[in-house]
PDB file of C-alpha atoms in Angstrom:
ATOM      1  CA  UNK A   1       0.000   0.000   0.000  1.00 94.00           C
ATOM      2  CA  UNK A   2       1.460   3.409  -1.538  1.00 96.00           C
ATOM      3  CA  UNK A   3       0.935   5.787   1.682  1.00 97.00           C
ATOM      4  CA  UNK A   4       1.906   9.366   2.044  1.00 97.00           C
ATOM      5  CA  UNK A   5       0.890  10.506   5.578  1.00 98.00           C
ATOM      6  CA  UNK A   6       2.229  14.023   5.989  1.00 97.00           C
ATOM      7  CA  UNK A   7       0.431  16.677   3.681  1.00 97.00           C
ATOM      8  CA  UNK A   8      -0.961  20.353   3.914  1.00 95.00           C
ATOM      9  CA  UNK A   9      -3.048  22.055   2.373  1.00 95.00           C
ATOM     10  CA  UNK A  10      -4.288  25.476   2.363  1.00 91.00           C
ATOM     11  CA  UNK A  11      -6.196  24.959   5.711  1.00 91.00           C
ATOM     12  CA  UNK A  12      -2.476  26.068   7.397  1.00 88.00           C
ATOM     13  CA  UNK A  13       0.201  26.676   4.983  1.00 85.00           C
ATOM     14  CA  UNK A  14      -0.213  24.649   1.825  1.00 89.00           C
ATOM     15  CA  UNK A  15      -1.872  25.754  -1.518  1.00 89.00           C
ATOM     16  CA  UNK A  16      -4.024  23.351  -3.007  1.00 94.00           C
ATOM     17  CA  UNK A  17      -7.511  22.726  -1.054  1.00 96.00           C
ATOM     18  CA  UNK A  18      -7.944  19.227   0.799  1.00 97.00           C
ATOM     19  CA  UNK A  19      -9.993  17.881  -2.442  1.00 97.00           C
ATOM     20  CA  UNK A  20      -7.314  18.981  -4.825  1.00 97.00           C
ATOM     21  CA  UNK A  21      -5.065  17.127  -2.762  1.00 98.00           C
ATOM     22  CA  UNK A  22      -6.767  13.988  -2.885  1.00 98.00           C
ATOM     23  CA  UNK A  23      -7.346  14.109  -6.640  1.00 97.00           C
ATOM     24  CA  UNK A  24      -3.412  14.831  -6.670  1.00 97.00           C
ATOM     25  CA  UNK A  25      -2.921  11.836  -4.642  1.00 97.00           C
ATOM     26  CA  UNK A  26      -5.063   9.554  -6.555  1.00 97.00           C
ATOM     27  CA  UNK A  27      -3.529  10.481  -9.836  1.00 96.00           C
ATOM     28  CA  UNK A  28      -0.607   9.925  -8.459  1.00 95.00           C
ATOM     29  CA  UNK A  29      -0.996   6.290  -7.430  1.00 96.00           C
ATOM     30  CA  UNK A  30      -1.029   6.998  -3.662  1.00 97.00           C
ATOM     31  CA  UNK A  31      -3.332   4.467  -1.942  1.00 97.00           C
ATOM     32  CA  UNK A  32      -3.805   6.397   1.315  1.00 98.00           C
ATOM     33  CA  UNK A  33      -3.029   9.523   2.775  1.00 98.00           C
ATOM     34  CA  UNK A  34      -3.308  11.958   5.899  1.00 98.00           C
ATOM     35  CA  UNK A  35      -4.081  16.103   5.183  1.00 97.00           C
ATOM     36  CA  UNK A  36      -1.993  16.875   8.947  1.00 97.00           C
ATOM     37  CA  UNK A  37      -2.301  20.379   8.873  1.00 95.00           C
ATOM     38  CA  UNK A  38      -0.544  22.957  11.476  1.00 93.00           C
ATOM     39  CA  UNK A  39      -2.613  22.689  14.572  1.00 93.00           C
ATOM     40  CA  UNK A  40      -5.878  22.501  12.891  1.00 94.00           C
ATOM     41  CA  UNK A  41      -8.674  19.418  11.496  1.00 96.00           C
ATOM     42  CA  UNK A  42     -10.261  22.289   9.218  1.00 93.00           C
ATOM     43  CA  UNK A  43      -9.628  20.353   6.231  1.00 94.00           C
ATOM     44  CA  UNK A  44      -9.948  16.935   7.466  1.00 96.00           C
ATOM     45  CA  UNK A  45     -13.618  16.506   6.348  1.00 96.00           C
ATOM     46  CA  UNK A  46     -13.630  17.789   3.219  1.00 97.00           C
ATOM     47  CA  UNK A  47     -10.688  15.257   2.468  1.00 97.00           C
ATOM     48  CA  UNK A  48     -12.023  12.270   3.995  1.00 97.00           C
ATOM     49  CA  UNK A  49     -15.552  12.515   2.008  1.00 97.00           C
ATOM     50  CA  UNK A  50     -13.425  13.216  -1.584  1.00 97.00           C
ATOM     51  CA  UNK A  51     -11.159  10.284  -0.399  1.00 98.00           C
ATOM     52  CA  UNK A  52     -14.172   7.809  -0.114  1.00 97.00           C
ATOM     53  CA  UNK A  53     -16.042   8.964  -3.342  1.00 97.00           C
ATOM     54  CA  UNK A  54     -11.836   8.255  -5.223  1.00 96.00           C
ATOM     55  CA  UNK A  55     -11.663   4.605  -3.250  1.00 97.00           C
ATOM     56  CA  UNK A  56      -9.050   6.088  -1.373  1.00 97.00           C
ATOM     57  CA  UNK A  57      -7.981   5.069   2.368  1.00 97.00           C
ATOM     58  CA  UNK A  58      -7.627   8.334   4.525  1.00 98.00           C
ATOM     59  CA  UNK A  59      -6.157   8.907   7.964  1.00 98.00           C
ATOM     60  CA  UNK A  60      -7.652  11.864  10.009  1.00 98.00           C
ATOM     61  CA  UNK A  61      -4.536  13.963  10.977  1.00 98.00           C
ATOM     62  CA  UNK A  62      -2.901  16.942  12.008  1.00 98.00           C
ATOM     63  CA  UNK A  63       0.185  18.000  13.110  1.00 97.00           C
ATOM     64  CA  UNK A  64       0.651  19.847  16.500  1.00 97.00           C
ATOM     65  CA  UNK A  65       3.510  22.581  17.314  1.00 92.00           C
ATOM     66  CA  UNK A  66       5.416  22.137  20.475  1.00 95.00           C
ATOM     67  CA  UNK A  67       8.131  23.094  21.989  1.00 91.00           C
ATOM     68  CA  UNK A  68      10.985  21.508  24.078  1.00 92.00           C
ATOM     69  CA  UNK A  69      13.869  23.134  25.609  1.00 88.00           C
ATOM     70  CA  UNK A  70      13.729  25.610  22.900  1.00 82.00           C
ATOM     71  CA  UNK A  71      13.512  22.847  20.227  1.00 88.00           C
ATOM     72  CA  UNK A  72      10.559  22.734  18.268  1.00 90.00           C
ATOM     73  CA  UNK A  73       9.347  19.112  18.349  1.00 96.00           C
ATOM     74  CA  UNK A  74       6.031  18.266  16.352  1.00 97.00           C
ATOM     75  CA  UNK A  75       3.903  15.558  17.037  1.00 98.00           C
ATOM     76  CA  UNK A  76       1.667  14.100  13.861  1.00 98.00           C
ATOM     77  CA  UNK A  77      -2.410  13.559  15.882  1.00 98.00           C
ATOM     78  CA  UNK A  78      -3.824  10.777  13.744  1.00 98.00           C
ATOM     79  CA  UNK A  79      -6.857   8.561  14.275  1.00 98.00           C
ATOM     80  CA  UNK A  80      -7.944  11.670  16.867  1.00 98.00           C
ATOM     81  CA  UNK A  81     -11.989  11.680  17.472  1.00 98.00           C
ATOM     82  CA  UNK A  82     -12.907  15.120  16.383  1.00 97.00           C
ATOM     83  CA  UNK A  83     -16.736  14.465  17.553  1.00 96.00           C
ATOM     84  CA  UNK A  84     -16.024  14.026  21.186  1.00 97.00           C
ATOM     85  CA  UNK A  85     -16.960  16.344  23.810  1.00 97.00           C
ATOM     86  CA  UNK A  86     -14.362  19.083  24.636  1.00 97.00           C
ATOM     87  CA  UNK A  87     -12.211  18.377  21.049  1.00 97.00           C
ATOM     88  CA  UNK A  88     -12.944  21.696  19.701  1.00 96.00           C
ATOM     89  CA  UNK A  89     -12.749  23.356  22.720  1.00 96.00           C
ATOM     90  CA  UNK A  90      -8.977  22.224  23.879  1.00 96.00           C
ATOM     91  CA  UNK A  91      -7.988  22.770  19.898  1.00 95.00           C
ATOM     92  CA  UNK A  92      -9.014  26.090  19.992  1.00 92.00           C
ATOM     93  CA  UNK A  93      -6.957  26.661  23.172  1.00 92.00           C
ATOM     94  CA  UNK A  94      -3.954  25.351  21.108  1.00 91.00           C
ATOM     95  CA  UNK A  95      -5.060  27.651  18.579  1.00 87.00           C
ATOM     96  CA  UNK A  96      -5.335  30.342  20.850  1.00 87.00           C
ATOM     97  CA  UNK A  97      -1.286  29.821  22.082  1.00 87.00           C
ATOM     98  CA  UNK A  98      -0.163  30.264  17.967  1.00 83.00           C
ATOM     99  CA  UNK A  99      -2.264  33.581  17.794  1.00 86.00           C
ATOM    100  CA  UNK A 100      -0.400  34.793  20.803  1.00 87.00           C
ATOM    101  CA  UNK A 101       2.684  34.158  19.435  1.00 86.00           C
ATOM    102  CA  UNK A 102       1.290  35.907  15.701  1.00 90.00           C
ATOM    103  CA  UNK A 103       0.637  39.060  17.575  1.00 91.00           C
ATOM    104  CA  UNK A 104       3.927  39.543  19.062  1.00 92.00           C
ATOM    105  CA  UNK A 105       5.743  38.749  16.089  1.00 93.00           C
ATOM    106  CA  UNK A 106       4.230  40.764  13.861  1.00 94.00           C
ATOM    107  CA  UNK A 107       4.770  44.281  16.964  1.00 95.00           C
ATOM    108  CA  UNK A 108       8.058  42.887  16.316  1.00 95.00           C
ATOM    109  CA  UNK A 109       7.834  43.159  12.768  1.00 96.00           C
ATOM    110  CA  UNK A 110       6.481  46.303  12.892  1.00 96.00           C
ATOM    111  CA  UNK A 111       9.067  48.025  14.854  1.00 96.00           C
ATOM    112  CA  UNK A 112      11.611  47.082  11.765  1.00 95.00           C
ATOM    113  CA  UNK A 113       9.211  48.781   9.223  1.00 95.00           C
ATOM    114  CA  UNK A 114       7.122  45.739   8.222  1.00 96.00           C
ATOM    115  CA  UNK A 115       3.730  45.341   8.438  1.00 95.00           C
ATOM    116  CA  UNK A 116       1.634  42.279   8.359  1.00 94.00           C
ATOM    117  CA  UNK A 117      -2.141  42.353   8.654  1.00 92.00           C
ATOM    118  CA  UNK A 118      -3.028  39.276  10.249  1.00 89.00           C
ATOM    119  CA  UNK A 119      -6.959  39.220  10.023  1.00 87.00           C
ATOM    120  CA  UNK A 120      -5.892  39.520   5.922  1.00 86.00           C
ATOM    121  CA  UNK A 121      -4.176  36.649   6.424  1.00 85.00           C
ATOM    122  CA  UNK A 122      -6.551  34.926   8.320  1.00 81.00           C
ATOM    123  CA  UNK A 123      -8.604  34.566   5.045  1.00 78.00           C
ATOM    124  CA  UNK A 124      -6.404  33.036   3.334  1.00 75.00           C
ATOM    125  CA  UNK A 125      -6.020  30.377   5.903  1.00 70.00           C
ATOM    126  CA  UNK A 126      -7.092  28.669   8.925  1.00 70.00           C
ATOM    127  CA  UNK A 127      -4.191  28.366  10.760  1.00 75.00           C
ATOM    128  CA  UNK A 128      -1.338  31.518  10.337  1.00 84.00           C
ATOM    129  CA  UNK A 129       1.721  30.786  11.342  1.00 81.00           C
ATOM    130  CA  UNK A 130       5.813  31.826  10.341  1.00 86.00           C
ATOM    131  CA  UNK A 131       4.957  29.963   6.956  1.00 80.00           C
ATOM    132  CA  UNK A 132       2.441  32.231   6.125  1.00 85.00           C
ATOM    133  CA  UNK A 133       3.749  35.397   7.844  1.00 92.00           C
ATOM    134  CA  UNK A 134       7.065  34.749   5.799  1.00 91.00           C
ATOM    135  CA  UNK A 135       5.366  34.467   2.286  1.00 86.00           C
ATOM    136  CA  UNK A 136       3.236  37.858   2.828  1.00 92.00           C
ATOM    137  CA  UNK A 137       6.459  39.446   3.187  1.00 95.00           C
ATOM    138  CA  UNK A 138       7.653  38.000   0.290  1.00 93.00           C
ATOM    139  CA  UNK A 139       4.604  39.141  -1.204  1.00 91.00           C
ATOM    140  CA  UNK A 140       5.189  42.619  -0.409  1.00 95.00           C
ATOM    141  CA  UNK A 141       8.826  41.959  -2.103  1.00 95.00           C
ATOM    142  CA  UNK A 142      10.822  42.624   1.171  1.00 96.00           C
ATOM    143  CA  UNK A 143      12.509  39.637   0.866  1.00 95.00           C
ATOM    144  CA  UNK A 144      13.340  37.328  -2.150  1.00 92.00           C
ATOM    145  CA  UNK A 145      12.081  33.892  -0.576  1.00 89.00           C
ATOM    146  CA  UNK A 146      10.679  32.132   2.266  1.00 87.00           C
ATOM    147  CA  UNK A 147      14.383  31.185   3.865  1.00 88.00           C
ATOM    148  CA  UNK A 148      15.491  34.960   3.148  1.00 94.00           C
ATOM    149  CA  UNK A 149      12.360  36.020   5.884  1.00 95.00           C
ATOM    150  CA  UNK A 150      13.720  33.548   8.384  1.00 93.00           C
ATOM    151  CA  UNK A 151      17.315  34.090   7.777  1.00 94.00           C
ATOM    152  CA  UNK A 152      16.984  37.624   8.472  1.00 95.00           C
ATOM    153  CA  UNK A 153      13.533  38.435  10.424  1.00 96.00           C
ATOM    154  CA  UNK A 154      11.615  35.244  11.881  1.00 93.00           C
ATOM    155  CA  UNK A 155      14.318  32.367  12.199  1.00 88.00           C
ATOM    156  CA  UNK A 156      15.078  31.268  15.773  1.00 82.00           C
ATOM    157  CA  UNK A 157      17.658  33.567  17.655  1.00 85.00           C
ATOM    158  CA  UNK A 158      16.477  36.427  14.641  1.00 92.00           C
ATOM    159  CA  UNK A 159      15.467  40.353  15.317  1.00 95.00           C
ATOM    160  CA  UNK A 160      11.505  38.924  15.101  1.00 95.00           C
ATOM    161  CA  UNK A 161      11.422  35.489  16.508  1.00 91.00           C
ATOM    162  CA  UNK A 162       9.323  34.928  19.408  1.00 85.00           C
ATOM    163  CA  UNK A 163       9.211  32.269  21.783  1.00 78.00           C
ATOM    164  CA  UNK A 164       5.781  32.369  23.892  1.00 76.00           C
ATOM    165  CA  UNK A 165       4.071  29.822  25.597  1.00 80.00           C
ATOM    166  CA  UNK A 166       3.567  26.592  23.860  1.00 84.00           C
ATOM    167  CA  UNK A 167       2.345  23.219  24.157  1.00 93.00           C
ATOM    168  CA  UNK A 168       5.147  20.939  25.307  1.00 96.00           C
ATOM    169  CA  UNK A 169       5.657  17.720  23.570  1.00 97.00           C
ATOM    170  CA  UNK A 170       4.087  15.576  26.263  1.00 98.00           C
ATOM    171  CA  UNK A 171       0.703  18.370  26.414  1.00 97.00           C
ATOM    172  CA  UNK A 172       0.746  17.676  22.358  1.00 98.00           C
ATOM    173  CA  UNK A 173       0.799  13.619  22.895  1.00 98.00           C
ATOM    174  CA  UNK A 174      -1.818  13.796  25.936  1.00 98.00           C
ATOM    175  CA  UNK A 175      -3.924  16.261  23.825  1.00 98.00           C
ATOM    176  CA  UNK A 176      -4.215  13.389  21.045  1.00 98.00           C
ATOM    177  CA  UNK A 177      -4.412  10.508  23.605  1.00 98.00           C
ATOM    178  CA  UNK A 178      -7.677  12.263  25.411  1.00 98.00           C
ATOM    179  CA  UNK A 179      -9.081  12.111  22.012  1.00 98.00           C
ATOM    180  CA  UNK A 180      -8.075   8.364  21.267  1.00 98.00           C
ATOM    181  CA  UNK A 181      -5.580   9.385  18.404  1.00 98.00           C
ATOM    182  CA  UNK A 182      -2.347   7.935  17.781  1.00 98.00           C
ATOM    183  CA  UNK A 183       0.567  10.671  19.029  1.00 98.00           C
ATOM    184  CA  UNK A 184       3.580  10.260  16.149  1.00 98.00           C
ATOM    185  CA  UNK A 185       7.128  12.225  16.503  1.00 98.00           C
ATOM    186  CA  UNK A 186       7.249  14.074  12.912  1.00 98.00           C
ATOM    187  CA  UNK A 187      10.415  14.680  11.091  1.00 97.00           C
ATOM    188  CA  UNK A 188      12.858  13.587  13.955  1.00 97.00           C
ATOM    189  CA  UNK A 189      15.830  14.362  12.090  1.00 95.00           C
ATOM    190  CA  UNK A 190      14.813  17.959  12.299  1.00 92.00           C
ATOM    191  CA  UNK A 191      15.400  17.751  16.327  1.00 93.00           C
ATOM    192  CA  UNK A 192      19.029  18.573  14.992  1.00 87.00           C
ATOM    193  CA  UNK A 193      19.989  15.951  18.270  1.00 86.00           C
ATOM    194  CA  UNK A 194      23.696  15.812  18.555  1.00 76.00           C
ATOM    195  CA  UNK A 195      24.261  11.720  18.600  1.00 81.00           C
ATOM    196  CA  UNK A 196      21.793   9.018  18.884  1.00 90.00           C
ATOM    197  CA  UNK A 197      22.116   8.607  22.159  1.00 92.00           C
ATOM    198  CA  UNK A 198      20.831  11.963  23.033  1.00 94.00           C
ATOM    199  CA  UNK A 199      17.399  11.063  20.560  1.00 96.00           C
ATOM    200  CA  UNK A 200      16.680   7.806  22.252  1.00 97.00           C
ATOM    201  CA  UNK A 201      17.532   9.774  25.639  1.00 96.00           C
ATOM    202  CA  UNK A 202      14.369  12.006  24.776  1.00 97.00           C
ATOM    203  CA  UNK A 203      12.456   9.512  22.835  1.00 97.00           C
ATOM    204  CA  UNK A 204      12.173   7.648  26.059  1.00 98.00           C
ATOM    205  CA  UNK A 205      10.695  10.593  27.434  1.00 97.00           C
ATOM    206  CA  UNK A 206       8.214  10.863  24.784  1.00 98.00           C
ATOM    207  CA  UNK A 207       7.063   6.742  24.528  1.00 98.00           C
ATOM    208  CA  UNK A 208       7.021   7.408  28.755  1.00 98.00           C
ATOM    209  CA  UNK A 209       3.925  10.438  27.709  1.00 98.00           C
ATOM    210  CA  UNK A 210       2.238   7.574  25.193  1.00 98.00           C
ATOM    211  CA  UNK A 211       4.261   8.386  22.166  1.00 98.00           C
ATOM    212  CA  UNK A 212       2.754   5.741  19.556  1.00 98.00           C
ATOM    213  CA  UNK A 213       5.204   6.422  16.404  1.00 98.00           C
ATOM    214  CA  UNK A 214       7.973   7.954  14.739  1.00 98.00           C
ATOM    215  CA  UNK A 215       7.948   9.295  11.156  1.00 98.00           C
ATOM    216  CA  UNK A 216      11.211   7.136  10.109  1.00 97.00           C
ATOM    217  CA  UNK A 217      10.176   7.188   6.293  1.00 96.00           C
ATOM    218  CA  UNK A 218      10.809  11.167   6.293  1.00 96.00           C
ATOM    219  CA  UNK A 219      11.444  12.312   2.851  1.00 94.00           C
ATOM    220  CA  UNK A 220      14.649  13.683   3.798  1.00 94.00           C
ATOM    221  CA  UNK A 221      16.123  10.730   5.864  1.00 94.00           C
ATOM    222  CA  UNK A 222      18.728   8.926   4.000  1.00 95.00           C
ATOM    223  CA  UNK A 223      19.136   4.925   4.094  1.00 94.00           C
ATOM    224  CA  UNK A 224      21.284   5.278   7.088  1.00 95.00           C
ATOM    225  CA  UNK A 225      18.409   7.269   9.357  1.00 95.00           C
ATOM    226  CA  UNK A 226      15.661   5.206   8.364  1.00 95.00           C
ATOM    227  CA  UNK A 227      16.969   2.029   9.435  1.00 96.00           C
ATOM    228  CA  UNK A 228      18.068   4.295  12.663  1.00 96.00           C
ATOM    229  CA  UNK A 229      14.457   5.474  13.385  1.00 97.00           C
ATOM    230  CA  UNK A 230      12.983   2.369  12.497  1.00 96.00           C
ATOM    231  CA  UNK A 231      15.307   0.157  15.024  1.00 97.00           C
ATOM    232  CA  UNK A 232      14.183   2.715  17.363  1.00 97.00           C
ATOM    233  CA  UNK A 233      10.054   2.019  16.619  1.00 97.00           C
ATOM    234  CA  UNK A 234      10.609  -1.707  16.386  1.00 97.00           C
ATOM    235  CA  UNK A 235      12.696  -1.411  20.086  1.00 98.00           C
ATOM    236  CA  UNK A 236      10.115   0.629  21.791  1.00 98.00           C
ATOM    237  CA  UNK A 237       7.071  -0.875  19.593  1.00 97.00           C
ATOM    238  CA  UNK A 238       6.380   2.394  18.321  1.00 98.00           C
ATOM    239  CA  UNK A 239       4.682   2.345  14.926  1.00 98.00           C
ATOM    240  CA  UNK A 240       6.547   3.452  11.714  1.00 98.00           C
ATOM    241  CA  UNK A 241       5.187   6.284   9.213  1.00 98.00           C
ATOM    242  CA  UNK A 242       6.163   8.483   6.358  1.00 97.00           C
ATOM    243  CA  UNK A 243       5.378  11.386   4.237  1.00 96.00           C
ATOM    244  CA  UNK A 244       6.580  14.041   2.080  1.00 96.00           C
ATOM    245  CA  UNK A 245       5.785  16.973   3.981  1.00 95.00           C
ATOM    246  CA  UNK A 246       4.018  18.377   0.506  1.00 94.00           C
ATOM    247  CA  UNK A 247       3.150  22.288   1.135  1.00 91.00           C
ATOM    248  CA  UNK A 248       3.630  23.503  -2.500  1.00 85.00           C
ATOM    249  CA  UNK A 249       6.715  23.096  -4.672  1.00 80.00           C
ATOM    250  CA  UNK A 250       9.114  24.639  -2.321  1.00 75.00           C
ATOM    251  CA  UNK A 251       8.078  23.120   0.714  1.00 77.00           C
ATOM    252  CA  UNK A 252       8.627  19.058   1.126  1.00 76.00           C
ATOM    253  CA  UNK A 253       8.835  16.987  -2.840  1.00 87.00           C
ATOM    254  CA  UNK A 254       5.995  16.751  -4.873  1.00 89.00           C
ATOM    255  CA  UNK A 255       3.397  14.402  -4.086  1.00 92.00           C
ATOM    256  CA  UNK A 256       3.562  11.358  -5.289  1.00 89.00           C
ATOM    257  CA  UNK A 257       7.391  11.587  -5.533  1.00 88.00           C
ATOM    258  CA  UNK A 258       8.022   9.951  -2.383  1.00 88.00           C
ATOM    259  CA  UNK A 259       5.656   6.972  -0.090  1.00 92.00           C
ATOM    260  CA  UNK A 260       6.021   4.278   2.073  1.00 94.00           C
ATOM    261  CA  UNK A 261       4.645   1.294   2.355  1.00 95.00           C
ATOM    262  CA  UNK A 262       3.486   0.487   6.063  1.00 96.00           C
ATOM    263  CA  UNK A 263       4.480  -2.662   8.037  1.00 95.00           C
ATOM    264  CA  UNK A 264       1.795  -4.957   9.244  1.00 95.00           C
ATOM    265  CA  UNK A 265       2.219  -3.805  12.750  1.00 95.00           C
ATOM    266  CA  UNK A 266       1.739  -0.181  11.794  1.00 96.00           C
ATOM    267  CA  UNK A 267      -1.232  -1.138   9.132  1.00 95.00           C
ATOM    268  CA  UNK A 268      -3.117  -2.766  12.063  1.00 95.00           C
ATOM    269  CA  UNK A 269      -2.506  -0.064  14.644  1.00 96.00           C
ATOM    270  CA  UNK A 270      -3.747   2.855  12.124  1.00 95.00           C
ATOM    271  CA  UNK A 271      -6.422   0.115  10.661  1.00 95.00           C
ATOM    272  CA  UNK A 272      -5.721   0.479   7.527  1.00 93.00           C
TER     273      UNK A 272
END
């Protein structure tokens, strides 16, 4: 089965809707997929119902921002119940902490001569974020690309980064838990940790919360990290997933470029 678990679309910070995606997918020969947008389920309806008029298998997902010693960590919600009783109320708290953190970056902004107008914004997408803040100022040509805006205004450390309260990675895992979802590290080798004994050091930490996966088949892991990441699922009976981070072409590889095909173990825990 040809699975690509880790797309967005323009519900956060992609730019094709969740049914464009799914045609895209099905064109493509992808046999199931996941729309995990940033902190938000927005689209996750509108996918599922095109996915079961195209045949397709779909996974309800998002993928939650947290932070850990000043490491972003993100943790891929799948399987979550979104009818349950308090769901949309504790999402819109997490909701809540990103808008927060929108407002003081873009006073920041401001004070170096930029302005962003975040309600503008806000139609464009569900969910704003650095993403979207950093293409509007492309937009307005202050900067040439996406990596120029966080090389010089909204990268960690830069004149406009701002670190407020956010969920830590165990709050992220428990969030998904209380809503019978399946908590999954995304992109570990983003966590930038220096040795593998340092990543299974916190990865303990995270299966201690109820971590249920790691995203091992990572479009940009190499042979060597995969088998890594997977030894690591298979020791702590973690399920193993994959995706190609798809946002538009300059964010993740195309879809369709780049699947996995899930073990049994991991088939049966998703149920797919």
């Amino acid at each position: 089965m040809k699975c690509d678990l880790h797309i967005h679309s323009n519900c956060s910070d992609g730019i094709f809707s969740p049914s464009k995606l799914v045609e895209m997918a099905k064109d493509r020969g992808l046999e199931c997929i996941a729309v995990t947008d940033h902190d938000t389920f927005a689209g996750v309806l509108e996918a599922q119902e095109k996915a079961r008029e195209a045949g397709m298998k779909y996974i309800v997902g998002a993928e939650l921002s947290s932070v850990y010693e000043g490491r972003d960590v993100h943790i891929l919600a799948y399987n979550v119940n979104m009818s349950a009783d308090g769901f949309e109320h504790d999402l819109a708290q997490i909701a809540d902490l990103r808008n927060q953190r929108n407002f003081a970056m873009v006073k920041k902004l401001a004070e170096h001569g930029i302005t962003v107008d975040l309600e503008k914004l806000k139609e464009q997408c569900t969910v704003v974020g650095r993403p979207a803040i950093a293409m509007e100022i492309v937009r307005q040509g202050i900067c040439n690309d996406v990596p120029e805006v966080f090389d010089k205004y909204l990268g960690q450390d830069k004149c406009c980064f701002v670190q407020t309260r956010r969920l830590t990675p165990t709050e992220a895992i428990q969030f998904t838990l209380k809503y019978g979802g399946l908590p999954v590290l995304a992109h570990p080798k983003q966590l930038r940790m220096s040795g593998n004994a340092k990543f299974e050091q916190f990865l303990r930490i995270l299966v201690k919360a109820g971590l249920a996966g790691i995203e091992a088949h990572y479009f940009t892991h190499n042979r060597v990290e995969r088998n890594f990441y997977g030894k690591m699922a298979k020791k702590y009976r973690l399920i193993s997933t994959g995706g190609s981070d798809f946002h538009d072409y300059t964010h993740g590889v195309e879809l369709g470029t780049k699947s996995f095909s899930p073990s049994g173990y991991t088939r049966k825990i998703l149920g797919i």
